[in-house]
Coordinates of C-alpha atoms in Angstrom, one line a residue:
M1 CA 0.0 0.0 0.0
A2 CA 1.4 3.4 -0.9
L3 CA 1.2 5.9 2.0
L4 CA 0.7 9.4 0.8
S5 CA 0.8 13.0 2.1
S6 CA 1.1 16.3 0.3
Y7 CA 2.6 19.7 0.4
P8 CA 0.0 22.3 1.4
R9 CA -0.1 25.5 -0.6
P10 CA 2.3 28.1 1.0
Q11 CA 0.5 31.1 2.4
H12 CA 3.2 33.6 1.5
A13 CA 5.1 34.2 -1.7
L14 CA 8.9 34.0 -1.7
D15 CA 11.0 37.1 -2.0
I16 CA 14.2 35.7 -3.6
P17 CA 16.5 36.4 -6.5
T18 CA 15.2 35.1 -9.8
V19 CA 16.5 34.3 -13.3
V20 CA 15.0 35.0 -16.6
P21 CA 14.6 31.7 -18.6
R22 CA 16.0 31.6 -22.1
P23 CA 13.3 31.6 -24.8
P24 CA 12.8 28.2 -26.3
R25 CA 15.0 27.5 -29.4
P26 CA 13.0 26.7 -32.5
L27 CA 12.3 23.3 -33.9
T28 CA 13.5 23.4 -37.5
T29 CA 13.2 20.8 -40.2
P30 CA 16.6 19.1 -40.5
P31 CA 18.3 19.1 -44.0
A32 CA 17.4 16.2 -46.2
S33 CA 21.0 15.1 -46.2
A34 CA 20.9 14.6 -42.5
I35 CA 18.2 11.9 -42.7
L36 CA 19.1 10.4 -46.0
N37 CA 21.0 7.5 -44.4
P38 CA 19.4 7.0 -41.0
P39 CA 21.2 4.9 -38.4
Q40 CA 20.3 1.4 -37.6
L41 CA 19.1 0.1 -34.2
P42 CA 22.3 -0.3 -32.1
C43 CA 21.1 -3.6 -30.5
P44 CA 19.1 -6.5 -31.9
P45 CA 15.4 -5.9 -31.8
R46 CA 13.6 -7.2 -28.8
S47 CA 11.0 -9.9 -29.0
P48 CA 7.5 -8.3 -29.3
D49 CA 6.3 -10.2 -26.2
S50 CA 9.4 -9.4 -24.0
L51 CA 7.2 -7.4 -21.5
K52 CA 4.2 -9.4 -20.3
G53 CA 0.9 -8.0 -21.5
F54 CA 2.5 -5.7 -24.1
I55 CA 3.6 -5.7 -27.7
V56 CA 7.1 -4.0 -27.6
S57 CA 9.0 -2.4 -30.5
T58 CA 11.9 0.0 -30.7
H59 CA 12.1 2.9 -33.1
L60 CA 14.4 5.8 -34.1
V61 CA 13.4 9.4 -34.8
P62 CA 15.5 12.5 -35.5
A63 CA 16.2 14.6 -32.4
A64 CA 15.3 18.3 -32.3
Y65 CA 17.2 20.4 -34.8
P66 CA 19.4 22.5 -34.7
R67 CA 21.3 21.5 -31.6
I68 CA 22.5 23.9 -28.9
P69 CA 26.2 24.0 -30.0
Y70 CA 29.0 22.8 -27.9
G71 CA 31.0 19.8 -28.7
P72 CA 32.6 17.3 -29.3
A73 CA 32.9 15.3 -26.2
P74 CA 36.4 14.1 -25.3
H75 CA 37.2 10.4 -25.0
V76 CA 37.8 9.7 -21.3
P77 CA 39.0 6.1 -20.6
S78 CA 37.6 4.6 -17.4
S79 CA 41.0 3.2 -16.7
L80 CA 44.5 3.2 -18.1
P81 CA 47.1 0.4 -18.3
G82 CA 49.3 0.4 -15.2
E83 CA 47.2 3.0 -13.5
S84 CA 46.7 2.6 -9.7
K85 CA 43.3 3.1 -8.1
G86 CA 44.5 6.4 -6.6
Q87 CA 45.9 7.6 -9.9
R88 CA 42.6 6.7 -11.6
I89 CA 40.5 8.6 -9.1
A90 CA 42.8 11.7 -9.3
R91 CA 42.7 11.7 -13.1
L92 CA 39.0 11.3 -13.4
Q93 CA 38.2 13.9 -10.7
Q94 CA 40.4 16.3 -12.6
V95 CA 38.1 15.7 -15.6
G96 CA 35.1 16.3 -13.4
A97 CA 36.6 19.5 -12.0
E98 CA 37.3 20.8 -15.6
Q99 CA 33.7 20.0 -16.6
L100 CA 32.4 22.0 -13.6
S101 CA 34.6 24.9 -14.5
R102 CA 33.8 25.0 -18.2
R103 CA 30.1 24.4 -17.5
A104 CA 30.0 27.4 -15.1
A105 CA 31.7 29.5 -17.7
F106 CA 29.3 28.3 -20.4
E107 CA 26.2 29.1 -18.3
R108 CA 27.6 32.6 -17.5
G109 CA 28.1 33.2 -21.2
D110 CA 31.9 33.4 -20.8
L111 CA 32.6 30.6 -23.3
S112 CA 32.2 31.3 -27.0
P113 CA 30.8 28.1 -28.5
P114 CA 32.4 26.7 -31.6
A115 CA 30.6 27.0 -34.9
P116 CA 27.6 24.6 -35.1
R117 CA 28.5 21.3 -36.6
N118 CA 25.0 20.8 -38.0
E119 CA 25.0 17.2 -37.0
L120 CA 21.7 15.5 -36.3
P121 CA 21.4 13.1 -33.3
W122 CA 18.6 10.5 -33.1
L123 CA 16.4 9.4 -30.3
A124 CA 15.6 5.7 -29.5
A125 CA 12.0 5.2 -28.4
N126 CA 10.2 2.1 -27.2
R127 CA 6.5 1.6 -28.1
Y128 CA 4.3 -0.5 -25.8
V129 CA 0.8 -1.5 -26.9
P130 CA -1.2 -3.4 -24.4
V131 CA -2.5 -6.7 -25.8
G132 CA -6.2 -6.0 -26.6
A133 CA -5.9 -2.3 -25.7
A134 CA -8.9 0.0 -26.1
R135 CA -8.0 2.8 -28.5
D136 CA -9.8 5.4 -26.3
G137 CA -7.3 5.0 -23.4
V138 CA -4.5 7.3 -22.5
T139 CA -1.2 7.6 -24.4
L140 CA 1.6 7.7 -21.9
I141 CA 5.0 9.3 -22.7
F142 CA 7.8 8.4 -20.3
T143 CA 11.1 10.2 -20.0
H144 CA 13.8 9.0 -17.6
G145 CA 16.2 10.5 -15.1
N146 CA 19.9 11.0 -15.6
G147 CA 22.0 7.8 -15.9
M148 CA 18.9 5.7 -16.5
H149 CA 17.3 4.6 -19.8
K150 CA 13.9 4.1 -21.3
E151 CA 13.5 0.4 -20.1
T152 CA 13.8 1.4 -16.4
W153 CA 10.2 2.5 -16.7
E154 CA 9.0 -1.0 -17.6
P155 CA 8.3 -2.4 -14.1
T156 CA 6.1 0.7 -13.4
L157 CA 4.4 0.1 -16.7
R158 CA 3.8 -3.6 -16.0
H159 CA 2.3 -2.8 -12.6
L160 CA 0.0 -0.2 -14.2
L161 CA -1.3 -2.8 -16.6
E162 CA -1.9 -5.2 -13.8
L163 CA -3.9 -2.5 -12.0
G164 CA -6.1 -2.1 -15.0
A165 CA -5.0 1.5 -15.9
P166 CA -6.7 2.9 -19.0
I167 CA -3.7 2.7 -21.3
A168 CA -4.1 2.7 -25.1
E169 CA -0.4 3.0 -25.8
A170 CA 2.9 4.0 -24.1
W171 CA 6.1 5.4 -25.4
S172 CA 9.4 5.6 -23.5
L173 CA 12.2 7.8 -24.9
D174 CA 15.9 7.6 -24.3
C175 CA 17.6 11.0 -23.7
A176 CA 19.8 11.8 -26.7
N177 CA 23.0 11.1 -24.8
Q178 CA 21.9 8.0 -22.8
G179 CA 20.8 4.4 -23.4
D180 CA 20.4 3.3 -27.0
S181 CA 20.4 6.9 -28.1
A182 CA 23.9 7.3 -26.7
L183 CA 25.1 4.4 -28.9
V184 CA 23.5 5.8 -32.0
N185 CA 24.9 9.2 -31.3
A186 CA 28.3 8.2 -30.1
G187 CA 30.1 10.3 -32.7
V188 CA 28.1 13.5 -32.2
L189 CA 27.7 13.9 -28.5
P190 CA 28.8 17.3 -27.0
E191 CA 31.3 18.2 -24.4
I192 CA 28.7 20.2 -22.6
Y193 CA 25.1 18.8 -22.8
D194 CA 22.6 21.6 -22.4
V195 CA 19.6 20.0 -20.5
A196 CA 17.3 22.3 -22.4
E197 CA 17.6 19.8 -25.2
S198 CA 15.7 17.3 -23.0
A199 CA 12.6 19.5 -23.4
R200 CA 13.1 20.1 -27.2
D201 CA 13.5 16.4 -28.1
P202 CA 10.2 15.0 -26.7
A203 CA 8.4 18.0 -28.1
N204 CA 9.9 17.3 -31.5
F205 CA 8.8 13.7 -31.3
L206 CA 5.2 14.6 -30.3
L207 CA 4.8 17.3 -32.9
Y208 CA 6.5 15.7 -35.9
Y209 CA 6.8 11.9 -35.5
M210 CA 4.2 10.3 -33.2
P211 CA 1.5 8.7 -35.3
D212 CA -1.8 10.5 -35.1
A213 CA -3.7 7.5 -33.8
V214 CA -3.1 4.3 -31.9
M215 CA -2.8 1.5 -34.5
P216 CA -2.8 -2.2 -33.9
E217 CA -0.3 -2.9 -36.7
S218 CA 3.4 -2.7 -36.3
L219 CA 5.3 0.5 -37.2
P220 CA 8.6 0.9 -39.1
V221 CA 11.8 1.3 -37.1
H222 CA 12.3 4.8 -38.6
L223 CA 9.1 6.6 -37.9
P224 CA 8.1 8.9 -40.8
R225 CA 7.6 12.6 -40.3
V226 CA 3.9 13.5 -40.3
S227 CA 2.6 15.8 -43.0
E228 CA 2.8 19.6 -42.6
E229 CA -1.0 19.6 -42.6
E230 CA -1.0 17.3 -39.6
V231 CA 1.7 19.4 -37.9
S232 CA -0.5 22.5 -38.4
R233 CA -3.5 20.7 -37.0
R234 CA -1.6 19.5 -33.9
Q235 CA -0.4 23.1 -33.3
T236 CA -3.9 24.5 -33.3
S237 CA -6.0 21.6 -32.0
G238 CA -3.8 18.9 -30.6
Y239 CA -4.3 15.2 -31.5
R240 CA -7.6 14.1 -33.0
T241 CA -7.8 10.8 -31.3
R242 CA -5.2 10.7 -28.6
T243 CA -5.2 11.8 -24.9
V244 CA -1.5 12.4 -24.1
C245 CA -0.2 12.3 -20.5
A246 CA 3.6 12.8 -20.1
V247 CA 5.4 11.2 -17.1
G248 CA 8.9 12.6 -16.5
H249 CA 11.3 11.7 -13.7
S250 CA 14.1 14.0 -12.5
L251 CA 15.9 15.1 -15.7
G252 CA 13.0 13.7 -17.7
A253 CA 10.6 16.1 -16.1
T254 CA 11.9 18.8 -18.5
I255 CA 9.3 17.3 -20.9
L256 CA 7.0 19.8 -19.2
F257 CA 8.5 22.5 -21.3
G258 CA 7.5 20.9 -24.4
T259 CA 4.3 22.8 -23.7
Q260 CA 6.3 26.0 -24.8
Y261 CA 6.2 24.6 -28.3
C262 CA 2.7 23.2 -28.4
P263 CA 0.6 23.0 -25.2
R264 CA -2.4 21.5 -27.0
L265 CA -0.5 18.2 -27.4
F266 CA -0.6 17.6 -23.6
S267 CA -3.6 16.8 -21.5
A268 CA -1.5 16.3 -18.4
V269 CA 2.1 16.2 -17.3
I270 CA 3.1 14.1 -14.3
L271 CA 6.3 15.3 -12.6
V272 CA 8.1 12.6 -10.6
E273 CA 10.7 14.3 -8.4
P274 CA 11.6 17.0 -11.0
V275 CA 14.9 18.8 -10.5
F276 CA 13.4 22.3 -10.4
V277 CA 14.9 24.6 -7.8
P278 CA 15.1 28.4 -7.2
L279 CA 18.3 30.3 -7.5
P280 CA 19.2 30.5 -3.7
W281 CA 19.1 26.7 -3.4
I282 CA 21.9 26.0 -5.9
P283 CA 24.7 26.3 -3.3
K284 CA 23.0 23.4 -1.4
F285 CA 22.2 21.5 -4.5
G286 CA 25.2 19.2 -4.3
H287 CA 25.9 19.0 -8.0
E288 CA 29.7 19.2 -7.5
G289 CA 29.7 16.0 -5.4
R290 CA 27.5 14.2 -7.9
V291 CA 29.9 15.2 -10.8
L292 CA 33.0 14.0 -9.0
N293 CA 31.4 10.8 -7.8
T294 CA 29.9 9.9 -11.2
I295 CA 33.1 10.4 -13.2
C296 CA 34.8 7.7 -11.0
R297 CA 32.0 5.1 -11.3
R298 CA 32.7 1.6 -12.5
T299 CA 31.5 1.2 -16.1
S300 CA 32.3 -2.5 -17.1
W301 CA 32.0 -6.0 -15.7
P302 CA 32.9 -9.5 -17.0
S303 CA 29.2 -10.2 -17.8
R304 CA 25.7 -8.9 -17.2
E305 CA 25.3 -11.6 -14.5
N306 CA 28.4 -10.3 -12.8
A307 CA 27.3 -6.7 -13.1
F308 CA 23.9 -7.5 -11.5
A309 CA 25.5 -9.4 -8.6
S310 CA 28.1 -6.6 -8.1
L311 CA 25.5 -3.8 -8.2
R312 CA 23.2 -5.7 -5.9
R313 CA 25.9 -5.6 -3.2
S314 CA 26.2 -1.8 -3.4
P315 CA 24.2 0.2 -0.8
F316 CA 23.0 2.6 -3.5
F317 CA 21.5 -0.2 -5.7
Q318 CA 20.2 -2.2 -2.7
A319 CA 17.5 0.4 -2.4
W320 CA 16.3 -0.4 -5.9
D321 CA 13.5 -2.7 -6.8
E322 CA 15.0 -5.9 -8.1
D323 CA 13.0 -5.9 -11.4
V324 CA 14.2 -2.3 -12.1
L325 CA 17.8 -3.3 -11.5
R326 CA 17.5 -6.2 -13.8
A327 CA 16.1 -3.9 -16.5
Y328 CA 19.0 -1.5 -15.9
V329 CA 21.5 -4.2 -16.4
E330 CA 19.8 -6.1 -19.2
H331 CA 19.0 -3.0 -21.4
G332 CA 21.4 -0.4 -20.2
M333 CA 24.6 -2.4 -21.0
T334 CA 26.2 -3.8 -24.1
Y335 CA 28.1 -7.1 -24.1
S336 CA 30.9 -8.6 -26.1
E337 CA 33.4 -11.4 -25.6
K338 CA 36.2 -8.9 -25.8
D339 CA 34.9 -6.1 -23.5
G340 CA 32.4 -7.8 -21.3
A341 CA 29.3 -5.8 -20.1
Q342 CA 29.6 -2.1 -20.5
L343 CA 27.3 0.8 -19.7
K344 CA 25.6 2.3 -22.8
T345 CA 25.6 5.7 -21.2
S346 CA 29.2 7.1 -20.8
I347 CA 30.1 8.4 -17.4
Y348 CA 31.2 11.6 -19.1
Q349 CA 27.7 12.3 -20.5
E350 CA 26.0 11.4 -17.2
M351 CA 28.5 13.7 -15.4
S352 CA 27.9 16.5 -17.8
I353 CA 24.2 16.6 -17.0
F354 CA 24.9 16.5 -13.2
A355 CA 27.0 19.6 -13.8
E356 CA 24.0 21.6 -15.1
T357 CA 22.8 24.3 -12.8
R358 CA 21.0 26.8 -15.1
V359 CA 18.1 24.7 -16.3
P360 CA 16.9 23.7 -12.8
N361 CA 16.6 27.5 -12.1
E362 CA 15.0 28.2 -15.5
A363 CA 12.5 25.3 -15.0
W364 CA 11.5 26.6 -11.6
E365 CA 10.8 30.0 -13.0
A366 CA 9.1 28.8 -16.1
T367 CA 6.7 26.4 -14.4
R368 CA 4.3 29.2 -13.5
N369 CA 3.9 30.0 -17.2
V370 CA 2.7 26.5 -18.2
P371 CA -0.8 27.0 -19.7
P372 CA -3.4 26.2 -17.0
E373 CA -5.3 23.8 -19.3
V374 CA -2.4 21.4 -19.0
R375 CA -3.1 19.4 -15.8
L376 CA 0.0 19.1 -13.5
F377 CA 0.5 16.4 -11.0
W378 CA 3.6 16.3 -8.8
I379 CA 4.8 13.0 -7.2
M380 CA 7.5 13.8 -4.7
S381 CA 9.6 11.9 -2.2
G382 CA 8.4 11.7 1.3
T383 CA 11.9 11.3 2.7
D384 CA 14.3 13.5 0.7
N385 CA 13.6 16.9 -0.8
T386 CA 17.2 17.9 -1.6
L387 CA 16.6 18.1 -5.4
S388 CA 13.3 20.0 -5.2
G389 CA 14.5 22.8 -2.9
G390 CA 14.7 21.3 0.6
D391 CA 12.3 22.3 3.4
A392 CA 12.7 26.0 2.5
Y393 CA 11.4 25.7 -1.0
S394 CA 9.9 22.4 -1.9
A395 CA 6.3 23.4 -1.1
H396 CA 6.8 26.5 -3.3
T397 CA 8.2 24.3 -6.1
V398 CA 5.1 22.1 -6.4
W399 CA 2.8 25.2 -6.2
R400 CA 4.6 27.3 -8.7
R401 CA 1.5 27.1 -10.9
V402 CA -1.5 27.0 -8.7
Q403 CA -4.3 26.4 -11.2
N404 CA -5.2 22.8 -12.2
S405 CA -2.4 21.3 -10.1
S406 CA -2.0 18.9 -7.2
N407 CA 0.8 16.9 -5.5
V408 CA 1.5 13.9 -3.4
R409 CA 4.5 12.8 -1.3
L410 CA 5.2 9.1 -1.5
A411 CA 6.4 7.7 1.8
H412 CA 9.5 5.4 2.1
A413 CA 10.9 6.4 -1.3
G414 CA 13.7 8.8 -2.1
H415 CA 14.5 10.8 -5.2
L416 CA 14.7 7.6 -7.3
I417 CA 11.0 6.8 -7.0
P418 CA 10.7 4.8 -10.3
Q419 CA 13.8 2.7 -9.3
Q420 CA 12.9 2.2 -5.6
A421 CA 9.2 1.9 -5.6
P422 CA 7.7 1.1 -9.1
R423 CA 4.6 -0.7 -7.6
A424 CA 3.8 2.2 -5.3
L425 CA 4.4 4.7 -8.1
A426 CA 2.1 2.7 -10.4
E427 CA -0.7 2.8 -7.8
V428 CA -0.4 6.6 -7.6
L429 CA -0.4 6.9 -11.4
H430 CA -3.4 4.6 -11.7
V431 CA -5.5 6.6 -9.3
F432 CA -4.6 9.8 -11.1
L433 CA -5.3 8.4 -14.6
L434 CA -8.7 7.1 -13.5
T435 CA -9.6 10.3 -11.6
Q436 CA -8.5 12.5 -14.4
F437 CA -9.6 10.5 -17.4
G438 CA -12.5 8.5 -16.3
G439 CA -13.2 4.9 -15.1
Q440 CA -13.7 3.5 -11.6
L441 CA -11.1 2.5 -9.0
T442 CA -10.7 -1.2 -8.4
H443 CA -9.9 -3.1 -5.3
R444 CA -6.4 -3.5 -6.6
S445 CA -5.4 0.1 -5.7
P446 CA -5.7 0.3 -1.9
L447 CA -4.3 3.9 -1.7
Q448 CA -4.5 6.3 1.2
W449 CA -5.1 9.3 -1.0
P450 CA -4.9 12.9 0.4
K451 CA -8.4 14.0 -0.9
A452 CA -7.8 17.6 -0.2
R453 CA -5.2 17.7 -2.9
L454 CA -7.1 16.1 -5.7

């Protein structure tokens, strides 16, 4: 049973320094030459029945174009021949310190970016169609947190199906520099990854590439761009036959700002532990420590089985649900006889996102401007509010936009709610979907729901 509380609406406004969010960069049609020879899937296709109750397929679509320029990323070996443990840590922490310094200069505008390379990254996306799904259900769009990948949502999705949630279709997107997307884009990833791209990419997918209707038939690996007539219709009226609900965790919660491009595409956005914080909280944000710890992480193991056993002994991963950890290992690593099991997401790219401090401020400021017709639902940790502003600011974070908004705090789960408590998260999502989009609660969702916040 998921035990819930909520943040009451603050009685007084904050008097704190603010930032002015950058305007959203346009979504431009990429040159024909950039999509003439699309990449192939980086891993063998999964069996369509690999997730119980769903038909699963993996697809590739162009990412938002043009990119925010800053690249290319350096090659940073996890270890060097003859290097001692102490030497390895010192070398990698120097890389982390350099990223922090250059990121700070980049965010201040002190670095002149190189000329745009006009390269086009691609996004990997999984499609999940419930077996026998009703077409009038909700279309869910999942975006993951930093260092995760699209498949880490699968235990939550499976629990949702077991609960009888009204799902017509679900899509889960890899961030452009993580998971399968990272493999596809290995040659074009930037030195400094601007997290604002993580709002542009899902918006680009929803506006230009997601099919207009849920279809029972299979789709091609490379989804075709919809017609300009359809794009215009989406911009003015939204989807004709879809009800879209986005679910973003941590980094993935930036999908909210896809509403800056086309708010009519979204019926609701569910924010799971978003990293949105006001300017005064940044000194307490802890990003420096996360950068220096991440860059020193282990990245390879003799096998996936060895990786699972090794990670299971780590206190950090012991808090994870076992099914999520298995998905993390199975789908977040490559394997070869020569190199063993290796993370798909490089520690450099993961570290680069942890170094970001500008977008959390911009997101906090911009949330109040999200159109009120887009329903907001915040699912927050009941034990750790460090990444949402601490005791001083977290209540203000979830009430940045008052209209058509509610929040819950999930007991016994930290920031990594999808990894630590997928069943409890699914119960909360199920209640929200049925409350918001119709249907009746079943005996399979015994929630203690804070009624005053619905």
